[in-house]
Amino acid sequence: MAAANGAGDPVRRHLVLDERRLNDVELKHDRVRVLLQESGADALLLQDPVNIAWFTAGADPSRFGVESCQTSVFITEDARLFATNSVDSALLFEREAFGLGFQLKQREWFQPHRELVDDLCRGRRVLSDSDHAPKRQAARLLADLRLPLTPLEVDRLRRLSRVVTHAVEVSAANARPGMTEAAIAGEIAHRLVKRTVNPVRIQVAADGRLARFRHWAFGEEPVERFATISCIARRWGLHAAVTRTVCLGHVPDELWQAYQKLALVHGTALYFTRNTLMLQDVWKRVQRIYEKFGLPCEWLQSDQADVIGYRASEHRLTPDSSCALQEGVPVFWHPSVGEAATGDTLLVTARGPELLTRSARWPEMSVLVKGHGIPVPGLLRVRTSESSSEPKFKAVPAGTSASLFDATGIADDDHDDRMDSIWELDLTSERSIFEEDESAYSEESVFD
């Protein structure tokens, strides 16, 4: 363990070498060596933050509000280095990539980064994920290298999925009539950012707006009856996503009817997302469910699924998708029927699909597929003054009543490891990442 500050400094931080990260970077370097040998190249230049996060096992060299590349990663068969400036080098080597075997090539902050990169590439046959000639484009090849996920990435995606699911479900349970879509979105962002997770896309569609605008984000409109809440978030460069629907008081009959059909579609998708299958073959089974229940054109209203990973969409599902599923590939299914929508992130494993965003606190429905009961998210009802006289469970068809219940059991009190990166930890802290403040989320913390 190495100290990051001088002996006389009043504040000291301890940098911890993460052996799992180092092993993961070595594994990625092995993949790059094979790529270089097969392509006859001398080196690989990475400038896309997506690929840098992948190769470095989670480092983020990007600077908020700066679009131009200020940090590159240069890889040969024998070495890997950061090409950066004198301002960012300390952050890279003391926090983002401590102890991961990188060398450093730097210039002053006022010197063009392009000149530094050109010096590294001069006289070499270089593959690159950028469009700077004369380097050969390798973006598609790198996309293939990013999947399947490594053991470290699988572990991280499981942790991230729990945090994202928690943020969405607790925010949904705290929704009340009159809250705006933006206020709910703000609660989700608050719960994510305080745990060092970056919200990439948040959608809060109130009272059936989703039927018309499938890619609606959120607005100032108040939620009166129900809301569909969806979130994609990023940590360590990886993405996880989840979609849930909450009803405030009464559950509209048209929503419930649409949601039951949606559950059959979603359950079928989850069941058949299996190792060795082609994504287009999974889609054919899902499409038949749409047709079977009189919705042959419903899937045309919105996209249905994405292979997820270091991009929010590594590969989008289309009827002719050529993507082959394999162990270690995560998929975000997000089908919709009219104003009803749901979504889960799952991981393809040798034992079958692993549902990463399943929660013990959220109501479930069981969909029978090939004789197997597949759990899918149900509708959550938040009691209001108008619905306080109703029974706890809404009367629904036999065998599905457990798919709808009140939000009294969903509290911000789950426990899990903190999300702080292992390379800089307060080792004595036992604070849970799910610990919430006593006070309600304050709208005073946002701009008017």
Coordinates of C-alpha atoms in Angstrom, one line a residue:
M1 CA 0.0 0.0 0.0
A2 CA 1.5 3.3 -1.0
A3 CA 0.8 6.8 0.4
A4 CA -0.3 9.4 -2.2
N5 CA 0.8 12.4 -0.2
G6 CA 4.0 13.7 1.3
A7 CA 4.9 12.9 4.9
G8 CA 4.2 16.4 6.0
D9 CA 0.8 16.7 4.4
P10 CA -2.1 17.0 6.9
V11 CA -4.4 14.9 4.8
R12 CA -3.2 11.5 3.6
R13 CA -4.8 9.1 1.1
H14 CA -3.9 5.5 0.8
L15 CA -3.8 4.0 -2.7
V16 CA -4.7 0.3 -2.8
L17 CA -3.4 -2.0 -5.6
D18 CA -6.4 -3.8 -7.0
E19 CA -5.1 -7.2 -8.1
R20 CA -8.4 -8.1 -9.9
R21 CA -8.2 -4.9 -12.0
L22 CA -4.6 -5.6 -12.9
N23 CA -5.5 -9.2 -13.9
D24 CA -8.4 -7.8 -16.0
V25 CA -6.1 -5.4 -17.8
E26 CA -3.6 -8.2 -18.5
L27 CA -6.4 -10.2 -20.0
K28 CA -7.5 -7.3 -22.2
H29 CA -3.8 -6.8 -23.3
D30 CA -3.7 -10.5 -24.3
R31 CA -6.8 -9.9 -26.5
V32 CA -5.1 -6.8 -28.1
R33 CA -1.9 -8.8 -28.8
V34 CA -4.0 -11.3 -30.7
L35 CA -5.6 -8.5 -32.6
L36 CA -2.3 -6.9 -33.5
Q37 CA -0.9 -10.2 -34.7
E38 CA -3.9 -11.1 -36.8
S39 CA -4.0 -7.6 -38.4
G40 CA -0.2 -7.2 -38.9
A41 CA -0.2 -4.0 -36.9
D42 CA 2.5 -2.6 -34.5
A43 CA 0.2 -0.8 -32.1
L44 CA -3.3 0.1 -31.1
L45 CA -4.4 3.7 -30.3
L46 CA -7.5 4.2 -28.2
Q47 CA -9.1 7.6 -27.9
D48 CA -12.8 6.7 -27.5
P49 CA -13.6 6.8 -23.7
V50 CA -15.6 3.7 -24.2
N51 CA -12.6 1.7 -25.3
I52 CA -10.3 3.3 -22.8
A53 CA -12.7 2.3 -20.0
W54 CA -12.8 -1.2 -21.3
F55 CA -9.0 -1.7 -21.6
T56 CA -8.2 -0.1 -18.3
A57 CA -10.9 -1.9 -16.4
G58 CA -12.9 1.2 -15.6
A59 CA -10.7 4.3 -15.9
D60 CA -12.4 7.5 -17.0
P61 CA -10.0 10.0 -18.5
S62 CA -12.8 12.3 -19.9
R63 CA -13.3 15.8 -18.7
F64 CA -16.8 17.2 -18.2
G65 CA -17.6 19.7 -21.0
V66 CA -14.5 19.0 -23.0
E67 CA -15.3 17.2 -26.3
S68 CA -11.8 16.9 -27.8
C69 CA -9.6 14.0 -26.8
Q70 CA -7.0 15.0 -24.1
T71 CA -5.9 11.5 -23.1
S72 CA -5.1 8.5 -25.3
V73 CA -4.0 4.9 -24.6
F74 CA -1.2 3.5 -26.8
I75 CA -0.7 -0.3 -26.8
T76 CA 2.0 -2.4 -28.3
E77 CA 2.6 -6.1 -27.8
D78 CA 5.0 -5.4 -25.0
A79 CA 3.8 -2.1 -23.4
R80 CA 0.9 0.1 -22.7
L81 CA 1.0 3.8 -21.9
F82 CA -1.1 6.9 -21.4
A83 CA -0.5 9.8 -23.7
T84 CA -1.8 12.8 -21.8
N85 CA -1.0 16.3 -20.4
S86 CA 0.7 17.4 -17.3
V87 CA -2.5 18.4 -15.6
D88 CA -4.3 15.0 -15.9
S89 CA -1.4 12.7 -15.4
A90 CA -1.7 12.7 -11.6
L91 CA -5.4 11.8 -11.7
L92 CA -4.7 8.9 -14.0
F93 CA -1.8 7.4 -12.1
E94 CA -3.0 8.1 -8.6
R95 CA -6.6 7.3 -9.0
E96 CA -7.9 6.0 -12.3
A97 CA -5.2 3.5 -13.2
F98 CA -3.0 3.1 -10.1
G99 CA -0.7 0.1 -10.3
L100 CA -2.0 -1.2 -13.6
G101 CA 1.3 -1.3 -15.4
F102 CA 0.9 1.8 -17.6
Q103 CA 3.8 4.0 -18.7
L104 CA 3.4 7.7 -19.3
K105 CA 4.0 10.0 -22.2
Q106 CA 3.0 13.6 -21.5
R107 CA 3.2 17.2 -22.8
E108 CA 2.3 20.5 -21.2
W109 CA -1.4 21.3 -21.2
F110 CA -1.1 24.1 -23.8
Q111 CA 0.6 21.8 -26.3
P112 CA -1.7 20.1 -28.8
H113 CA -2.5 16.5 -27.9
R114 CA -2.6 15.6 -31.6
E115 CA 1.2 16.3 -31.9
L116 CA 1.9 13.9 -29.0
V117 CA -0.2 11.2 -30.7
D118 CA 1.5 11.7 -34.1
D119 CA 4.9 11.3 -32.5
L120 CA 3.9 8.0 -31.0
C121 CA 2.4 6.7 -34.3
R122 CA 5.2 7.9 -36.6
G123 CA 6.9 5.0 -38.4
R124 CA 4.4 2.4 -37.0
R125 CA 1.5 0.5 -38.4
V126 CA -1.3 1.6 -36.1
L127 CA -4.8 0.5 -35.6
S128 CA -7.1 3.1 -34.0
D129 CA -10.7 3.7 -32.9
S130 CA -10.5 7.3 -34.1
D131 CA -10.7 8.7 -37.6
H132 CA -7.2 10.2 -37.7
A133 CA -5.5 9.2 -41.0
P134 CA -3.4 7.3 -41.8
K135 CA -4.2 5.0 -38.9
R136 CA -6.4 2.0 -39.7
Q137 CA -9.9 2.0 -38.3
A138 CA -10.5 -0.7 -35.7
A139 CA -13.8 0.4 -34.0
R140 CA -15.7 -2.6 -35.2
L141 CA -13.0 -5.0 -34.2
L142 CA -12.8 -3.4 -30.7
A143 CA -16.6 -3.8 -30.3
D144 CA -16.1 -7.5 -30.8
L145 CA -13.3 -7.6 -28.2
R146 CA -15.5 -5.9 -25.5
L147 CA -17.8 -8.9 -25.3
P148 CA -18.2 -11.3 -23.6
L149 CA -17.6 -9.7 -20.2
T150 CA -14.8 -10.8 -18.0
P151 CA -15.3 -12.2 -14.5
L152 CA -14.5 -8.8 -13.0
E153 CA -17.0 -7.1 -15.3
V154 CA -19.7 -9.6 -14.5
D155 CA -19.3 -8.9 -10.8
R156 CA -19.4 -5.2 -11.4
L157 CA -22.4 -5.4 -13.6
R158 CA -24.3 -7.3 -10.9
R159 CA -23.4 -4.6 -8.3
L160 CA -24.3 -1.8 -10.7
S161 CA -27.7 -3.5 -11.6
R162 CA -28.6 -3.7 -7.9
V163 CA -27.9 0.0 -7.4
V164 CA -29.8 1.1 -10.5
T165 CA -32.8 -1.1 -9.6
H166 CA -32.8 0.3 -6.1
A167 CA -32.8 3.9 -7.3
V168 CA -35.7 3.4 -9.7
E169 CA -37.8 1.3 -7.4
V170 CA -37.4 3.4 -4.3
S171 CA -38.1 6.6 -6.3
A172 CA -41.2 4.9 -7.7
A173 CA -42.4 4.0 -4.3
N174 CA -42.0 7.5 -3.1
A175 CA -44.0 9.0 -5.9
R176 CA -47.2 10.9 -5.0
P177 CA -50.0 12.5 -7.0
G178 CA -48.9 15.9 -8.2
M179 CA -45.2 15.2 -8.3
T180 CA -43.7 16.2 -11.6
E181 CA -41.9 13.8 -13.9
A182 CA -38.8 15.9 -13.5
A183 CA -39.0 15.7 -9.7
I184 CA -39.1 11.9 -9.9
A185 CA -36.2 11.9 -12.4
G186 CA -34.3 14.2 -10.0
E187 CA -34.7 11.7 -7.1
I188 CA -33.4 8.9 -9.3
A189 CA -30.4 11.0 -10.3
H190 CA -29.8 12.0 -6.7
R191 CA -29.7 8.4 -5.5
L192 CA -27.3 7.4 -8.3
V193 CA -24.9 10.3 -8.2
K194 CA -24.5 10.1 -4.4
R195 CA -23.2 6.5 -5.0
T196 CA -20.9 7.6 -7.8
V197 CA -23.1 6.1 -10.5
N198 CA -23.7 8.3 -13.6
P199 CA -27.3 8.5 -14.9
V200 CA -27.0 8.1 -18.7
R201 CA -30.8 8.3 -19.5
I202 CA -33.8 8.8 -17.3
Q203 CA -37.3 8.5 -18.5
V204 CA -40.4 9.3 -16.5
A205 CA -43.6 9.1 -18.6
A206 CA -46.8 9.9 -16.7
D207 CA -50.4 8.9 -17.4
G208 CA -50.1 7.0 -20.7
R209 CA -47.7 9.5 -22.4
L210 CA -45.5 6.6 -23.3
A211 CA -48.1 5.2 -25.8
R212 CA -47.4 8.2 -28.0
F213 CA -43.8 9.1 -27.2
R214 CA -41.8 5.9 -26.5
H215 CA -38.6 7.8 -26.1
W216 CA -40.0 10.5 -23.9
A217 CA -37.5 11.7 -21.2
F218 CA -39.3 13.7 -18.6
G219 CA -41.1 17.1 -18.3
E220 CA -42.8 19.4 -15.9
E221 CA -46.1 17.6 -16.1
P222 CA -47.5 16.2 -12.8
V223 CA -48.1 12.5 -12.3
E224 CA -51.8 11.8 -11.5
R225 CA -52.5 8.2 -12.1
F226 CA -49.4 6.2 -13.0
A227 CA -45.9 6.5 -14.4
T228 CA -43.4 4.4 -16.2
I229 CA -39.9 5.0 -15.0
S230 CA -36.8 3.8 -16.9
C231 CA -33.1 4.4 -16.3
I232 CA -29.8 3.5 -17.9
A233 CA -26.8 4.2 -15.7
R234 CA -23.0 3.8 -15.9
R235 CA -20.2 2.9 -13.5
W236 CA -16.7 1.6 -14.3
G237 CA -17.7 2.2 -18.0
L238 CA -20.4 -0.5 -17.8
H239 CA -24.1 0.2 -18.2
A240 CA -27.2 -1.4 -16.6
A241 CA -30.8 -0.5 -17.2
V242 CA -34.3 -1.2 -15.7
T243 CA -37.9 -0.1 -16.3
R244 CA -40.7 -0.2 -13.8
T245 CA -44.4 1.1 -13.6
V246 CA -46.0 2.5 -10.5
C247 CA -49.7 3.4 -10.0
L248 CA -50.9 6.1 -7.7
G249 CA -54.1 4.9 -6.1
H250 CA -56.4 3.2 -8.5
V251 CA -55.0 1.0 -11.3
P252 CA -56.5 1.9 -14.7
D253 CA -58.1 -1.1 -16.3
E254 CA -56.7 -0.3 -19.7
L255 CA -53.2 -0.3 -18.2
W256 CA -53.7 -3.6 -16.4
Q257 CA -55.0 -5.3 -19.6
A258 CA -52.1 -4.0 -21.6
Y259 CA -49.6 -5.0 -18.9
Q260 CA -50.8 -8.6 -18.7
K261 CA -50.0 -9.0 -22.4
L262 CA -46.7 -7.2 -22.0
A263 CA -45.8 -9.6 -19.2
L264 CA -46.2 -12.6 -21.6
V265 CA -43.9 -10.9 -24.1
H266 CA -41.3 -10.0 -21.5
G267 CA -41.3 -13.4 -20.0
T268 CA -40.8 -15.1 -23.3
A269 CA -37.9 -12.8 -24.1
L270 CA -36.2 -13.4 -20.8
Y271 CA -36.6 -17.2 -21.1
F272 CA -35.2 -17.6 -24.6
T273 CA -32.2 -15.3 -24.2
R274 CA -29.8 -18.2 -24.0
N275 CA -26.3 -19.2 -24.8
T276 CA -25.5 -20.1 -28.4
L277 CA -28.8 -18.7 -29.8
M278 CA -28.9 -16.0 -32.4
L279 CA -30.6 -12.8 -31.3
Q280 CA -32.8 -12.9 -34.4
D281 CA -34.0 -16.4 -33.4
V282 CA -35.0 -15.1 -29.9
W283 CA -36.8 -12.3 -31.6
K284 CA -38.9 -14.6 -33.8
R285 CA -40.3 -16.3 -30.6
V286 CA -41.0 -12.9 -29.1
Q287 CA -42.7 -11.7 -32.2
R288 CA -45.0 -14.7 -32.2
I289 CA -46.3 -13.7 -28.8
Y290 CA -47.2 -10.3 -30.1
E291 CA -49.1 -11.9 -32.9
K292 CA -50.8 -14.5 -30.7
F293 CA -52.4 -11.8 -28.6
G294 CA -53.6 -9.7 -31.4
L295 CA -50.7 -7.2 -31.5
P296 CA -48.9 -8.0 -34.7
C297 CA -47.7 -4.4 -35.3
E298 CA -47.1 -3.3 -31.7
W299 CA -43.4 -4.1 -31.9
L300 CA -43.1 -1.6 -34.7
Q301 CA -43.9 1.3 -32.3
S302 CA -40.6 1.0 -30.5
D303 CA -37.2 -0.8 -30.2
Q304 CA -37.3 -3.9 -28.1
A305 CA -33.9 -4.9 -26.7
D306 CA -30.2 -4.0 -26.7
V307 CA -27.0 -5.9 -26.0
I308 CA -25.6 -3.7 -23.3
G309 CA -22.1 -3.3 -22.0
Y310 CA -19.6 -0.5 -22.3
R311 CA -22.1 1.2 -24.5
A312 CA -25.7 1.6 -23.6
S313 CA -26.4 -0.2 -26.9
E314 CA -23.5 -2.4 -28.1
H315 CA -26.0 -4.1 -30.5
R316 CA -29.6 -3.2 -31.1
L317 CA -32.1 -6.0 -31.7
T318 CA -33.6 -6.0 -35.2
P319 CA -35.5 -8.7 -37.0
D320 CA -32.4 -9.7 -38.8
S321 CA -29.9 -9.3 -36.0
S322 CA -26.7 -11.4 -36.6
C323 CA -25.5 -11.1 -33.0
A324 CA -24.8 -14.6 -31.5
L325 CA -25.6 -14.8 -27.8
Q326 CA -22.9 -16.3 -25.6
E327 CA -22.0 -16.7 -22.0
G328 CA -21.1 -13.4 -20.4
V329 CA -23.2 -11.2 -22.8
P330 CA -25.7 -8.8 -21.0
V331 CA -29.0 -7.9 -22.7
F332 CA -31.5 -5.2 -21.8
W333 CA -35.1 -6.2 -22.8
H334 CA -37.5 -3.3 -22.8
P335 CA -40.7 -4.2 -24.7
S336 CA -43.9 -2.1 -24.5
V337 CA -47.6 -2.5 -25.3
G338 CA -49.5 0.7 -25.6
E339 CA -49.0 2.7 -22.4
A340 CA -47.5 -0.3 -20.6
A341 CA -43.7 -0.9 -20.5
T342 CA -41.2 -2.9 -18.5
G343 CA -37.5 -3.6 -18.7
D344 CA -34.8 -5.8 -17.2
T345 CA -31.1 -6.4 -17.7
L346 CA -30.1 -10.0 -17.8
L347 CA -26.9 -11.9 -18.3
V348 CA -26.5 -14.9 -20.5
T349 CA -24.9 -17.8 -18.5
A350 CA -24.2 -21.5 -19.1
R351 CA -27.0 -22.3 -16.7
G352 CA -29.5 -20.0 -18.5
P353 CA -30.4 -16.3 -18.2
E354 CA -29.5 -14.6 -15.0
L355 CA -31.9 -11.7 -14.2
L356 CA -29.7 -8.9 -12.8
T357 CA -32.4 -6.4 -12.0
R358 CA -34.7 -8.7 -10.1
S359 CA -35.7 -7.3 -6.7
A360 CA -37.2 -9.1 -3.7
R361 CA -39.2 -5.9 -2.9
W362 CA -40.9 -5.3 -6.2
P363 CA -44.2 -7.2 -7.0
E364 CA -43.8 -10.0 -9.5
M365 CA -45.9 -11.9 -12.0
S366 CA -45.0 -15.5 -13.0
V367 CA -45.3 -16.2 -16.7
L368 CA -45.3 -19.9 -17.8
V369 CA -42.9 -20.5 -20.7
K370 CA -42.2 -24.1 -21.8
G371 CA -43.4 -25.3 -18.5
H372 CA -41.1 -22.9 -16.5
G373 CA -42.4 -20.1 -14.4
I374 CA -40.5 -16.9 -15.4
P375 CA -40.7 -14.0 -12.9
V376 CA -41.4 -10.6 -14.5
P377 CA -42.0 -7.3 -12.8
G378 CA -45.5 -6.4 -11.8
L379 CA -47.3 -3.1 -11.1
L380 CA -46.6 -1.3 -7.9
R381 CA -49.4 0.6 -6.3
V382 CA -48.8 3.6 -4.0
R383 CA -51.7 4.2 -1.7
T384 CA -53.2 7.6 -1.7
S385 CA -56.0 9.2 0.3
E386 CA -58.5 8.4 -2.4
S387 CA -57.6 4.7 -2.4
S388 CA -57.1 4.2 1.4
S389 CA -60.4 2.4 1.7
E390 CA -59.6 -0.2 -0.9
P391 CA -58.3 -3.7 0.0
K392 CA -54.5 -4.1 0.0
F393 CA -54.6 -6.2 -3.2
K394 CA -56.5 -5.3 -6.3
A395 CA -58.8 -8.0 -7.6
V396 CA -57.1 -9.4 -10.7
P397 CA -57.3 -12.8 -12.5
A398 CA -56.6 -15.9 -10.3
G399 CA -53.0 -16.6 -9.8
T400 CA -51.7 -13.1 -10.5
S401 CA -52.8 -11.1 -7.5
A402 CA -49.3 -11.0 -6.0
S403 CA -48.2 -9.0 -9.0
L404 CA -49.7 -5.8 -7.6
F405 CA -49.3 -4.5 -4.0
D406 CA -48.8 -1.4 -2.0
A407 CA -45.4 0.3 -1.6
T408 CA -45.3 0.2 2.1
G409 CA -42.5 -2.5 2.1
I410 CA -40.1 -0.6 -0.2
A411 CA -37.7 1.5 1.9
D412 CA -34.3 2.9 1.3
D413 CA -32.6 0.5 3.7
D414 CA -30.9 -2.2 1.6
H415 CA -27.3 -3.1 2.2
D416 CA -24.5 -3.8 -0.1
D417 CA -20.8 -3.0 -0.5
R418 CA -20.1 0.6 -1.1
M419 CA -19.4 1.6 -4.7
D420 CA -16.2 3.5 -3.9
S421 CA -13.4 2.3 -6.2
I422 CA -11.0 0.0 -4.5
W423 CA -8.0 2.0 -5.5
E424 CA -8.9 4.7 -2.9
L425 CA -10.9 3.5 0.1
D426 CA -11.7 4.7 3.6
L427 CA -11.0 1.2 5.0
T428 CA -12.7 1.8 8.4
S429 CA -16.0 3.0 7.0
E430 CA -19.1 0.7 7.2
R431 CA -21.5 3.1 5.7
S432 CA -23.9 1.3 3.3
I433 CA -24.3 2.6 -0.2
F434 CA -28.0 2.3 0.3
E435 CA -28.1 4.5 3.4
E436 CA -30.5 7.5 2.9
D437 CA -30.7 10.8 4.7
E438 CA -33.4 11.3 7.3
S439 CA -35.0 14.1 5.3
A440 CA -36.9 13.8 2.1
Y441 CA -35.3 14.7 -1.1
S442 CA -35.3 18.5 -1.3
E443 CA -36.4 20.3 -4.5
E444 CA -34.4 23.3 -3.2
S445 CA -31.2 21.6 -4.4
V446 CA -32.1 22.2 -8.1
F447 CA -32.3 25.4 -10.0
D448 CA -35.6 27.1 -10.5

